[in-house]
CSV table of C-alpha atoms and ligand atoms in Angstrom, one decimal:
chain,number,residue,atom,x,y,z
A,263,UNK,CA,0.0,0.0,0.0
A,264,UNK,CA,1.3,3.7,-0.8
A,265,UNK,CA,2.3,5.5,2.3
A,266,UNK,CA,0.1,8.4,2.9
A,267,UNK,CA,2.0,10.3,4.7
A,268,UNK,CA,5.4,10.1,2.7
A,269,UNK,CA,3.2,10.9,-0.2
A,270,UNK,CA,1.8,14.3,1.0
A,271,UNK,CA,5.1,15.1,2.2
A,272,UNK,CA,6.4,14.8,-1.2
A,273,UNK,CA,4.1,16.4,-3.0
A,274,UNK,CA,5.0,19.6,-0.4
A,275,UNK,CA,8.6,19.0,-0.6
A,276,UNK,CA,10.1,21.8,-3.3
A,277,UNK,CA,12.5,18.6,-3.6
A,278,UNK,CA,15.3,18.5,-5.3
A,279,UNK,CA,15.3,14.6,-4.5
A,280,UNK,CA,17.2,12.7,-6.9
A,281,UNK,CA,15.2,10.3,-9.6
A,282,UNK,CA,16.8,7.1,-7.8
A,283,UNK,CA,14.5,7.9,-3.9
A,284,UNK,CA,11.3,7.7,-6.4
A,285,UNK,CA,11.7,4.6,-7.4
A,286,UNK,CA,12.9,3.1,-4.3
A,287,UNK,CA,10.0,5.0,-2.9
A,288,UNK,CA,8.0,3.1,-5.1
A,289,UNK,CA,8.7,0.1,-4.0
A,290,UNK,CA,7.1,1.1,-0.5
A,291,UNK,CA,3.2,-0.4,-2.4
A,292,UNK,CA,4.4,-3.3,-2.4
A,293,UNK,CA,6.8,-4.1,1.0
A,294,UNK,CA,4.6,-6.3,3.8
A,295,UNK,CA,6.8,-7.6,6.1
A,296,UNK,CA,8.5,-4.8,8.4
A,297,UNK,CA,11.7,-6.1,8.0
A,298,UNK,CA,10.8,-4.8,3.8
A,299,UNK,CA,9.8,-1.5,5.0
A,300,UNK,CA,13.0,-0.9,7.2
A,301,UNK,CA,15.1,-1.8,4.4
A,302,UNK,CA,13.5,0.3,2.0
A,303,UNK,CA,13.1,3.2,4.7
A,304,UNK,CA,16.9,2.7,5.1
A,305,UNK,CA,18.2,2.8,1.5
A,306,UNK,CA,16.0,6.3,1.5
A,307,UNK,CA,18.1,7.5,3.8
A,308,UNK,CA,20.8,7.4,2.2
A,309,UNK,CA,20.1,8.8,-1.4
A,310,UNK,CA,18.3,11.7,0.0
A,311,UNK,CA,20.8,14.5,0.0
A,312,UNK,CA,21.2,15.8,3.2
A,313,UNK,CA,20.2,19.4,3.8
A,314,UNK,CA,18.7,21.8,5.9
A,315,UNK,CA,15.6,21.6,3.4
A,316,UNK,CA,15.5,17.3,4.0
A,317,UNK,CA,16.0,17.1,7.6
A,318,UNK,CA,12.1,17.0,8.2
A,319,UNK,CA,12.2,13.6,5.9
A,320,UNK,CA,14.6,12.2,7.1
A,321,UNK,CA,13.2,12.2,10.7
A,322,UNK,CA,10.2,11.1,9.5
A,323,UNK,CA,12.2,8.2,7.9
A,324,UNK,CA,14.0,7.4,11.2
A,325,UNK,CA,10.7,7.3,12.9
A,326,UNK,CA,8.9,4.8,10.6
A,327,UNK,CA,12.2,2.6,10.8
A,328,UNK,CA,11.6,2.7,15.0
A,329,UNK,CA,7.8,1.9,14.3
A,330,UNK,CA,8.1,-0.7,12.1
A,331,UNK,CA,10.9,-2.4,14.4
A,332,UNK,CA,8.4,-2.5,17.0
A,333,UNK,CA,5.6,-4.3,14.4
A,334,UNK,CA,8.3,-6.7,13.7
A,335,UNK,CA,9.0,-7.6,17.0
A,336,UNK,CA,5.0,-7.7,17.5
A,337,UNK,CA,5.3,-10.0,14.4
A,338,UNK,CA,7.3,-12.3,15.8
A,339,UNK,CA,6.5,-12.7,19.1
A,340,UNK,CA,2.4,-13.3,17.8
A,341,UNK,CA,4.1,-15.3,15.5
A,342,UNK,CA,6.0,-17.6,18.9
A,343,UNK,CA,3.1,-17.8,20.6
A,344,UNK,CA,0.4,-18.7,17.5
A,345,UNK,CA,-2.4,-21.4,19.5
A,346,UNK,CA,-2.1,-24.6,17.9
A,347,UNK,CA,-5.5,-24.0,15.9
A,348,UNK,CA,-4.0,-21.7,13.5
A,349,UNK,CA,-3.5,-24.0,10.5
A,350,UNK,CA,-1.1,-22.7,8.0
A,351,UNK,CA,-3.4,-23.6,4.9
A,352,UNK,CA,-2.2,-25.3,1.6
A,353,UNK,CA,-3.8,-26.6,-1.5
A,354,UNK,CA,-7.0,-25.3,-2.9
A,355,UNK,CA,-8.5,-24.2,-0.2
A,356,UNK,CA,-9.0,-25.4,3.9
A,357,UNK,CA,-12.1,-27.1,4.8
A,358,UNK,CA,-13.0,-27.6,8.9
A,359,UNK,CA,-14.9,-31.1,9.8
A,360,UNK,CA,-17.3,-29.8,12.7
A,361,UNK,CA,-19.4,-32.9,14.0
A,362,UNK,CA,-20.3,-34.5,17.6
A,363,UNK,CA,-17.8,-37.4,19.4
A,364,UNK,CA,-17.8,-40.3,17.6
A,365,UNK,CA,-19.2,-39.0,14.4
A,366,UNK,CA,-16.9,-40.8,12.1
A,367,UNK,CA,-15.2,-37.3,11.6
A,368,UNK,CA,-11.6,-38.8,11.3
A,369,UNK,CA,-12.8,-42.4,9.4
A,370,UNK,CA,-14.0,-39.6,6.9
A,371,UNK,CA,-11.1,-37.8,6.9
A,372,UNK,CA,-9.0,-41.3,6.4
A,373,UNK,CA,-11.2,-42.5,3.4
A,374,UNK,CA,-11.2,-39.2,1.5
A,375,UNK,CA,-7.1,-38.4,2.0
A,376,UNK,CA,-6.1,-41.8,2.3
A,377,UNK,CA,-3.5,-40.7,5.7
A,378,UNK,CA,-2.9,-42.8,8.6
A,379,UNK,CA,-5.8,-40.8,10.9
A,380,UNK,CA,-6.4,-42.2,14.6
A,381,UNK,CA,-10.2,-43.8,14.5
A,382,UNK,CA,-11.9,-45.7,17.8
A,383,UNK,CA,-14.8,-46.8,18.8
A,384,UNK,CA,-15.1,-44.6,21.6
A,385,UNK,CA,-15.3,-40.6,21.7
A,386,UNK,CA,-13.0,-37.9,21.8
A,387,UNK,CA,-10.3,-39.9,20.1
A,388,UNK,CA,-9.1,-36.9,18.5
A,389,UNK,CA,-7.6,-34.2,20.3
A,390,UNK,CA,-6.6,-31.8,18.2
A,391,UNK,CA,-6.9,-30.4,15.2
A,392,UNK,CA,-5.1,-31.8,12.2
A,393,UNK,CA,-4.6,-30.9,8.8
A,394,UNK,CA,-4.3,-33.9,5.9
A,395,UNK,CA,-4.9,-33.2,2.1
A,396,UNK,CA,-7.6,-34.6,0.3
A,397,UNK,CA,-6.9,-35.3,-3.9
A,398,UNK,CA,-9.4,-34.2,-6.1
A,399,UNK,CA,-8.6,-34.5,-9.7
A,400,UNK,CA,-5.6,-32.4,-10.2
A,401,UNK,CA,-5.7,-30.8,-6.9
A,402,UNK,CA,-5.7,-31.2,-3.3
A,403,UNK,CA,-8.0,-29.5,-0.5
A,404,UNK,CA,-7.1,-29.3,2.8
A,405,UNK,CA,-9.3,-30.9,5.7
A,406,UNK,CA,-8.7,-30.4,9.1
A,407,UNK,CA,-9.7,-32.7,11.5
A,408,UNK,CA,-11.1,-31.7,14.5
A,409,UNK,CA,-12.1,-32.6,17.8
A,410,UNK,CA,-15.5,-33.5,18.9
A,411,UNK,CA,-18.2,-30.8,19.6
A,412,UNK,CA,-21.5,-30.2,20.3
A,413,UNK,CA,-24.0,-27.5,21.3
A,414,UNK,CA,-22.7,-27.7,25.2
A,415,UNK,CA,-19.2,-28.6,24.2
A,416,UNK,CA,-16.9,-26.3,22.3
A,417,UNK,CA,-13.7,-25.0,23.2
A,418,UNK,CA,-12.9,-21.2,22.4
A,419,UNK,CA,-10.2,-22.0,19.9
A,420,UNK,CA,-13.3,-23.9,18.1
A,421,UNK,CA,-14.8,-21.4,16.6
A,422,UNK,CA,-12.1,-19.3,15.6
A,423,UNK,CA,-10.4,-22.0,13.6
A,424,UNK,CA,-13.7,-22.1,12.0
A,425,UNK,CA,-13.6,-18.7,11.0
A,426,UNK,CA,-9.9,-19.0,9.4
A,427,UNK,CA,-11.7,-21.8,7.1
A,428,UNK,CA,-12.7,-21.8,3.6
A,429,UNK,CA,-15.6,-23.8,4.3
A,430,UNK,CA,-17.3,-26.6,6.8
A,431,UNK,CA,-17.9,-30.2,6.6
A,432,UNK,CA,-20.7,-31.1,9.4
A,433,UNK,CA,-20.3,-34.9,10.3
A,434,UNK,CA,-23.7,-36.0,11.4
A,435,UNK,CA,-23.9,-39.7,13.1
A,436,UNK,CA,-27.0,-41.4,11.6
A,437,UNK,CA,-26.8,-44.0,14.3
A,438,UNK,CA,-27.8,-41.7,16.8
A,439,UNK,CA,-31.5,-41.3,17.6
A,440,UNK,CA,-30.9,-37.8,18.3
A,441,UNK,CA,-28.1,-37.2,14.9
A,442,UNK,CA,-30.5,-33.5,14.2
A,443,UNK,CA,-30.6,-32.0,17.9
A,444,UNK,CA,-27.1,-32.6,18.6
A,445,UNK,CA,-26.2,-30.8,14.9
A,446,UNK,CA,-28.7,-27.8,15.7
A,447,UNK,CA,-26.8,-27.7,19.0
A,448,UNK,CA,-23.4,-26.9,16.9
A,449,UNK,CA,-24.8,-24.2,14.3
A,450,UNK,CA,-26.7,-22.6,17.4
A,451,UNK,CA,-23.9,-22.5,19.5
A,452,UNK,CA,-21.3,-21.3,16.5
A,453,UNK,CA,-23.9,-18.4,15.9
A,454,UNK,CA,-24.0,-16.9,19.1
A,455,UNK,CA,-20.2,-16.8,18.2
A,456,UNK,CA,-20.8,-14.6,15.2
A,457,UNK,CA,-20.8,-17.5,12.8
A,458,UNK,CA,-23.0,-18.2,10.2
A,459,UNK,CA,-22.8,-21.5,8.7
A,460,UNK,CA,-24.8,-21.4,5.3
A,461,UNK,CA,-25.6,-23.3,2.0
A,462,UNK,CA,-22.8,-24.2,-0.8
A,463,UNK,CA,-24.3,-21.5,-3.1
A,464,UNK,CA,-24.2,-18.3,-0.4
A,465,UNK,CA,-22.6,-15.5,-1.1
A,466,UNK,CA,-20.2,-15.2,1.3
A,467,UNK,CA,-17.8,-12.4,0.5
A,468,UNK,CA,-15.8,-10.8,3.1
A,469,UNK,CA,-15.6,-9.2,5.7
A,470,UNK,CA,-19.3,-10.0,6.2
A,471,UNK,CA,-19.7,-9.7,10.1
A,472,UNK,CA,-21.4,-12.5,11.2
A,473,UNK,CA,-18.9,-15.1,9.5
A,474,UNK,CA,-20.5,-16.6,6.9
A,475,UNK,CA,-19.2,-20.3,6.1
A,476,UNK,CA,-20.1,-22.6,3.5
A,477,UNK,CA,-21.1,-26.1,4.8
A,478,UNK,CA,-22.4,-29.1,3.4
A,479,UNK,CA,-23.4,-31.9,5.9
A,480,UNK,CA,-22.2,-35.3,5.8
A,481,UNK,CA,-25.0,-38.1,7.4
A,482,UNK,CA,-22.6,-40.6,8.1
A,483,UNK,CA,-23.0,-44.3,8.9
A,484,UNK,CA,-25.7,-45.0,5.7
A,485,UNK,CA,-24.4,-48.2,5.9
A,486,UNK,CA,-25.9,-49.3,9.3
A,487,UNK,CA,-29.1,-50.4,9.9
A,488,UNK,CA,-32.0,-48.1,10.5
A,489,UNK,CA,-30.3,-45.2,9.1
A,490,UNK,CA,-32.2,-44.6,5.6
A,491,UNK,CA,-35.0,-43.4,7.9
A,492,UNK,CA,-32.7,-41.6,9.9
A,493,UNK,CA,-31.1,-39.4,6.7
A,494,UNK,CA,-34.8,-38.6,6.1
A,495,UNK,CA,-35.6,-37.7,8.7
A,496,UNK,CA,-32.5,-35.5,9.5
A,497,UNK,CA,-33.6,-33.6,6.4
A,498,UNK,CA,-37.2,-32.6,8.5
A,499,UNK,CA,-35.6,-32.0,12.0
A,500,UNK,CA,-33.0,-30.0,11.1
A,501,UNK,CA,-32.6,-26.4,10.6
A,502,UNK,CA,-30.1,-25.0,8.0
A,503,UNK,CA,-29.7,-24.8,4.2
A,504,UNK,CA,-27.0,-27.1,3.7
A,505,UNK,CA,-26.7,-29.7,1.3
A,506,UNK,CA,-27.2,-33.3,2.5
A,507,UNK,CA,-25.0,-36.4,1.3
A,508,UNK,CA,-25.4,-39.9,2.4
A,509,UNK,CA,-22.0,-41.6,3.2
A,510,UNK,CA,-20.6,-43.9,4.9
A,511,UNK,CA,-16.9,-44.3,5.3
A,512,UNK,CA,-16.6,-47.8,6.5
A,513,UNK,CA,-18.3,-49.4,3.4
A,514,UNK,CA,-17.4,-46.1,1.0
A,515,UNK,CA,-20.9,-45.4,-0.5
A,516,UNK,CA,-20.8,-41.5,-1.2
A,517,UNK,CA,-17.7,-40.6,-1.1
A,518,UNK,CA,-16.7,-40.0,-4.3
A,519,UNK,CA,-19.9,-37.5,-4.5
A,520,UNK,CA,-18.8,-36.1,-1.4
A,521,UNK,CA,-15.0,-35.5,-2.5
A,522,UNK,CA,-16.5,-34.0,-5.5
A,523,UNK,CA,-18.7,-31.4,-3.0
A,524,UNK,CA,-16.0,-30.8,-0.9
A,525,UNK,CA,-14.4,-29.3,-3.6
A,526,UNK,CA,-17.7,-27.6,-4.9
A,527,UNK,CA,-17.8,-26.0,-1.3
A,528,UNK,CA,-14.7,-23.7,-2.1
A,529,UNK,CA,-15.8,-22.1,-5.0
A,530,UNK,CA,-12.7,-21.7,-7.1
A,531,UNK,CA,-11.5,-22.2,-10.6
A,532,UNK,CA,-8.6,-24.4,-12.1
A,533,UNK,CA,-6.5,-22.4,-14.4
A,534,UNK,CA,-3.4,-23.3,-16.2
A,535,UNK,CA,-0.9,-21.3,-17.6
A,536,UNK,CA,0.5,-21.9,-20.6
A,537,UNK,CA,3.9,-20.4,-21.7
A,538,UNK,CA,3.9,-19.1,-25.8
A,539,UNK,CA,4.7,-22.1,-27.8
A,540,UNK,CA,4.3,-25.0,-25.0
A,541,UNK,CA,1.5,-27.1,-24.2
A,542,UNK,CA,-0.4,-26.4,-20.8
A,543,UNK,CA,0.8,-28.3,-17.4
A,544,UNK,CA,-2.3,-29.8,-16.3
A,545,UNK,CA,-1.1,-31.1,-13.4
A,546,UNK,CA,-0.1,-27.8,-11.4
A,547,UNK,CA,-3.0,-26.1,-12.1
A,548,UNK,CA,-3.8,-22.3,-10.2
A,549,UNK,CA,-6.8,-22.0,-7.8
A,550,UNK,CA,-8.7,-18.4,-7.7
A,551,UNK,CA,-11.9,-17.7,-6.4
A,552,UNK,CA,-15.2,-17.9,-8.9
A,553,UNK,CA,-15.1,-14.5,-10.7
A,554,UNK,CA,-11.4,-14.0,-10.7
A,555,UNK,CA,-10.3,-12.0,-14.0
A,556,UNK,CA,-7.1,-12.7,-16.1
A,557,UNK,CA,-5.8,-9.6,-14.1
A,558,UNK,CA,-6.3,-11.9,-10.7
A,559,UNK,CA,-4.4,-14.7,-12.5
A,560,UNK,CA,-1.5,-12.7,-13.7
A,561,UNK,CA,-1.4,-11.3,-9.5
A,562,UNK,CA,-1.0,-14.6,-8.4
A,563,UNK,CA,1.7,-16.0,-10.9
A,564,UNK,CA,3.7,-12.8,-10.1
A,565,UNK,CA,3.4,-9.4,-8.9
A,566,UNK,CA,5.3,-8.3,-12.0
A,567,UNK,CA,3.1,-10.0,-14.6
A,568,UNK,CA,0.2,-8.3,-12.7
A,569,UNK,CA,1.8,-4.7,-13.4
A,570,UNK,CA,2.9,-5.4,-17.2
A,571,UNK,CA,0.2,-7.4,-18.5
A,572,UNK,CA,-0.4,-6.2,-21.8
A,573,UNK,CA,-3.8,-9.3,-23.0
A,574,UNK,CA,-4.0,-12.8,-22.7
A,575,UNK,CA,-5.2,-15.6,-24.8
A,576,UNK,CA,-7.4,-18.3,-23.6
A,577,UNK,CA,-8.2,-21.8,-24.9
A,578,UNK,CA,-10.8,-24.0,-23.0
A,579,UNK,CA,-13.6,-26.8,-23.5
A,580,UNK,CA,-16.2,-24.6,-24.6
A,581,UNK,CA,-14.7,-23.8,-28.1
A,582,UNK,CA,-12.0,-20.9,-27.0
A,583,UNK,CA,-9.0,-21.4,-29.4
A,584,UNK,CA,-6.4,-18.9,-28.1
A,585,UNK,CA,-8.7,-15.9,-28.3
A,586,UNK,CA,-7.5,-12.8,-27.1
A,587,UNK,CA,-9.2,-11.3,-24.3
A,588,UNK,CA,-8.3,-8.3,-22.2
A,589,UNK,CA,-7.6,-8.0,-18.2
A,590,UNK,CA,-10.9,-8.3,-17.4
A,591,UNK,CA,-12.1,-11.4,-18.6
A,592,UNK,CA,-13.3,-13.6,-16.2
A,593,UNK,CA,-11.6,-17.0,-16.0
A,594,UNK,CA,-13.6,-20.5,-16.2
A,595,UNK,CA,-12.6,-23.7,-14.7
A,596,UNK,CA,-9.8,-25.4,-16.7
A,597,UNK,CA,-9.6,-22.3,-19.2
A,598,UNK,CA,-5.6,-22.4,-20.5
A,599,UNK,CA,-4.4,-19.4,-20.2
A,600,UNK,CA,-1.5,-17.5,-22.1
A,601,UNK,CA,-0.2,-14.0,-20.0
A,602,UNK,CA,1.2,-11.6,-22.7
A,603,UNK,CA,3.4,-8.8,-21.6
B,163,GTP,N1,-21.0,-48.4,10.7
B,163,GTP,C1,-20.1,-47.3,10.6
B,163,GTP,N2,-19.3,-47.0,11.6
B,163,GTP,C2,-18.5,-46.0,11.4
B,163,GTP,C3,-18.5,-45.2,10.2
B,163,GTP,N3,-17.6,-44.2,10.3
B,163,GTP,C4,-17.0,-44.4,11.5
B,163,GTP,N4,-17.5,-45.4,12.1
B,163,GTP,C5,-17.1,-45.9,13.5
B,163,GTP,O1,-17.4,-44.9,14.4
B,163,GTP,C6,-16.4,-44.9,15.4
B,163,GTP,C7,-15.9,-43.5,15.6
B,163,GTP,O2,-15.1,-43.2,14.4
B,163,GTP,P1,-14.1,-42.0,14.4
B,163,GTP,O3,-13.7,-41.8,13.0
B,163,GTP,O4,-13.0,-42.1,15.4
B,163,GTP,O5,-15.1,-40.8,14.9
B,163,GTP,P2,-14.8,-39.3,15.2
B,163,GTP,O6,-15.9,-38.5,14.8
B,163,GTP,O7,-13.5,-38.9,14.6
B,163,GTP,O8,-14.7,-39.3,16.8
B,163,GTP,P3,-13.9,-38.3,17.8
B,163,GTP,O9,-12.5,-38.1,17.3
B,163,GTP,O10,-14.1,-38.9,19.1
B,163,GTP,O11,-14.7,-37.1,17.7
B,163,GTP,C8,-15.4,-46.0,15.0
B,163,GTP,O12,-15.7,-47.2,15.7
B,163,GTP,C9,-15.6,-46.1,13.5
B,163,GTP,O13,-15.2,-47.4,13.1
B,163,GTP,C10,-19.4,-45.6,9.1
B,163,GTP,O14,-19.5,-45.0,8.1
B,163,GTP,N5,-20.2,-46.7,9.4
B,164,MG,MG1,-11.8,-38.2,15.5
C-alpha cells in the first residue's frame, strides 16, 4: 500500500530529491513484512541529500524505521506464541470437519485423504486439530480434523479455527436417535459466536460480520441399519440450508460425490498457464476464487506479470481457441491461459 504520509510530504517538498528515492519509494506499495519496510526506509536515507531543506524527511524516515521495528518484533512474538488452531493452509483451499464425538469425523477424513488418521470406537479420540490433504482431480483441499463438539461442548479455539476456514464439513452420526438435535446444537452455539454456517451456493464475500461459512453436511454411517430413515428424517428436523450427502466411510458409499462437493464448497476455478509455444501443465494447475479475472491470474503468478500485462489468450472446453481477451475477462474452470506482456 502507498504511504500516505510520505506521499503528502512529497508532493510539499520543493525537492530537489534525486530520480533514484522515487523509485525506491516506489517500492514502498508493495513491501509487507516490516523487516521490507525498514530496508526500504533505510536505502531512502541514504540517497536523500542531506540538507537543511531534508532534515524533516529524514526524521520522518527514522521514525517509521523505529515503528516498524516494533511491528516486527509484534510480528514475531504473535508469531511464537500462534495457538495450535491456526492451521497454515495449503492446496486449494481449507475445509473444517465440525461434527459431535464419535461421528466418524476422522474415518471420513481417512477415506477421503487416504492418511494414517487415529479412528476408535469410543469418543474424543481426537484431540486436536489436524490438517491432511484430500486429492481431487488435479488438486488437493485441505481438511482439518477436529475434535469432537456439540452445542454444550466447544472450546474457544473452536470457533475461531472455523472462522480461518474456507468452508465446513458437518459430520452427522446417523446411528444416533438424536443425529438433528445434537447438529442444531453446533450451528446454534457457532452463531452466538458470530458465525453463520450457510448453504454451498451463499454469497459469502468478506468481511461480512457474522462469519459466513459454506457447509455441506455429511450423514454418516448409511451403511448401518436403521439409518435410511434416519437421513430422512434428518432432512425434516434440522434447521439450516445445507446440502445433504449420504456416506458412509466404513463401506465407501458417497464418497466420491462427497470428495466431488467438498471441492464444490470452495468455490474456485482451475486455471493453467501456458507459456507461448508450450503445451499447458495440467497437473499444477492455479486455484482463484469464482469470478477471478485474467488480471487476478496474472497477480498470483507474479506481482510483476500483474503490473505489465499487456492481454492474454485463452483456450478451453467450450470452443475458446487462443482468443484474445483483455484483463478483465473472467476466468472458467480449466480455461488455459496465455499472459502476454
Ligand atoms: N458403521 C459405521 N461405523 C463408522 C463409520 N464411520 C466411522 N465409524 C465408526 O465410528 C467410530 C468412531 O469413528 P471416528 O472416525 O473415530 O469418529 P470421530 O468423529 O473422529 O470421533 P472423535 O474423534 O471422538 O470425535 C469408530 O468405531 C468407527 O469405526 C461408518 O460410516 N459406518
Ligand atoms: Mg476423530
Amino acid at each position: 500500500m502507498r504511504e500516505p504520509v510520505a506521499f503528502w510530504y512529497n508532493f510539499r517538498m520543493p525537492a530537489n530529491l534525486p530520480p533514484e528515492y522515487h523509485k525506491i519509494e516506489a517500492e514502498l506499495r508493495t513491501a509487507r513484512s516490516a523487516a521490507e519496510k525498514i530496508d526500504i526506509y533505510e536505502r531512502l536515507i541514504r540517497v536523500i541529500p542531506h540538507h537543511k531543506g531534508t532534515d524533516k524527511l529524514i526524521a520522518m524516515y527514522r521514525q517509521k524505521i523505529a515503528k516498524a521495528r516494533e511491528e516486527g518484533e509484534r510480528q514475531a512474538s504473535t508469531a511464537k506464541h500462534a495457538p495450535t488452531h491456526k492451521i497454515e493452509k495449503t492446496g486449494a483451499g481449507q475445509v473444517a470437519l465440525a461434527g459431535p464425538p464419535n461421528a466418524g469425523k476422522s474415518s471420513l477424513v481417512r477415506a477421503l485423504t487416504g492418511a494414517a488418521v487415529e479412528v476408535a470406537d469410543y469418543p474424543f479420540t481426537t484431540r486436536l486439530p489436524s490438517p491432511f490433504m484430500m486429492p481431487f482431480e488435479n488438486v488437493k483441499v485441505q481438511l482439518v480434523d477436529t475434535p469432537p463438539v456439540t452445542g454444550e461442548l466447544m472450546e474457544t479455539w473452536f470457533p475461531e479455527m472455523v472462522k480461518m476456514a474456507d468452508a465446513v464439513l458437518l459430520v452427522a452420526d446417523l446411528s444416533e436417535p438424536d443425529a438433528a438435535a445434537v447438529l442444531d446444537g453446533i450451528v446454534g452455539r457457532l452463531k452466538e459466536r458470530k458465525i453463520e454456517l450457510v448453504g454451498s451456493g451463499a454469497d459469502v464475500a468478506p468481511p461480512l460480520f457474522p462469519f459466513r461459512k459454506r457447509t455441506l453436511l455429511a450423514a454418516n454411517k448409511i451403511d448401518a441399519e436403521g439409518t435410511a430413515r434416519a437421513f430422512e428424517d434428518l432432512g425434516v428436523l434440522l434447521e439450516g440450508p445445507f446440502e445433504r450427502l449420504a456416506v458412509s466411510a466404513v463401506s465407501g458409499r458417497g464418497l466420491e460425490t462427497l470428495r466431488r462437493a467438498v471441492f464444490g464448497l470452495l468455490r474456485v476455478v482451475r486455471v493453467y498457464s501456458k507459456v507461448p509455444g508450450k503445451r499447458a501443465e495440467k497437473d499444477a494447475p492455479f486455484t482463484l476464487e469464482v469470478g477471478s479475472t485474467v488480471m487476478d491470474m496474472a497477480r498470483a503468478v507474479h506481482k510483476d506479470f500483474s503490473e505489465k500485462l499487456r492481454y492474454a489468450r485463452v483456450w478451453n472446453a467450450a470452443g475458446l481457441d487462443g482468443l484474445r481477451v483483455n484483463r478483465d475477462y473472467v476466468l472458467a474452470d480449466e480455461d488455459v491461459v496465455e499472459l502476454h506482456i
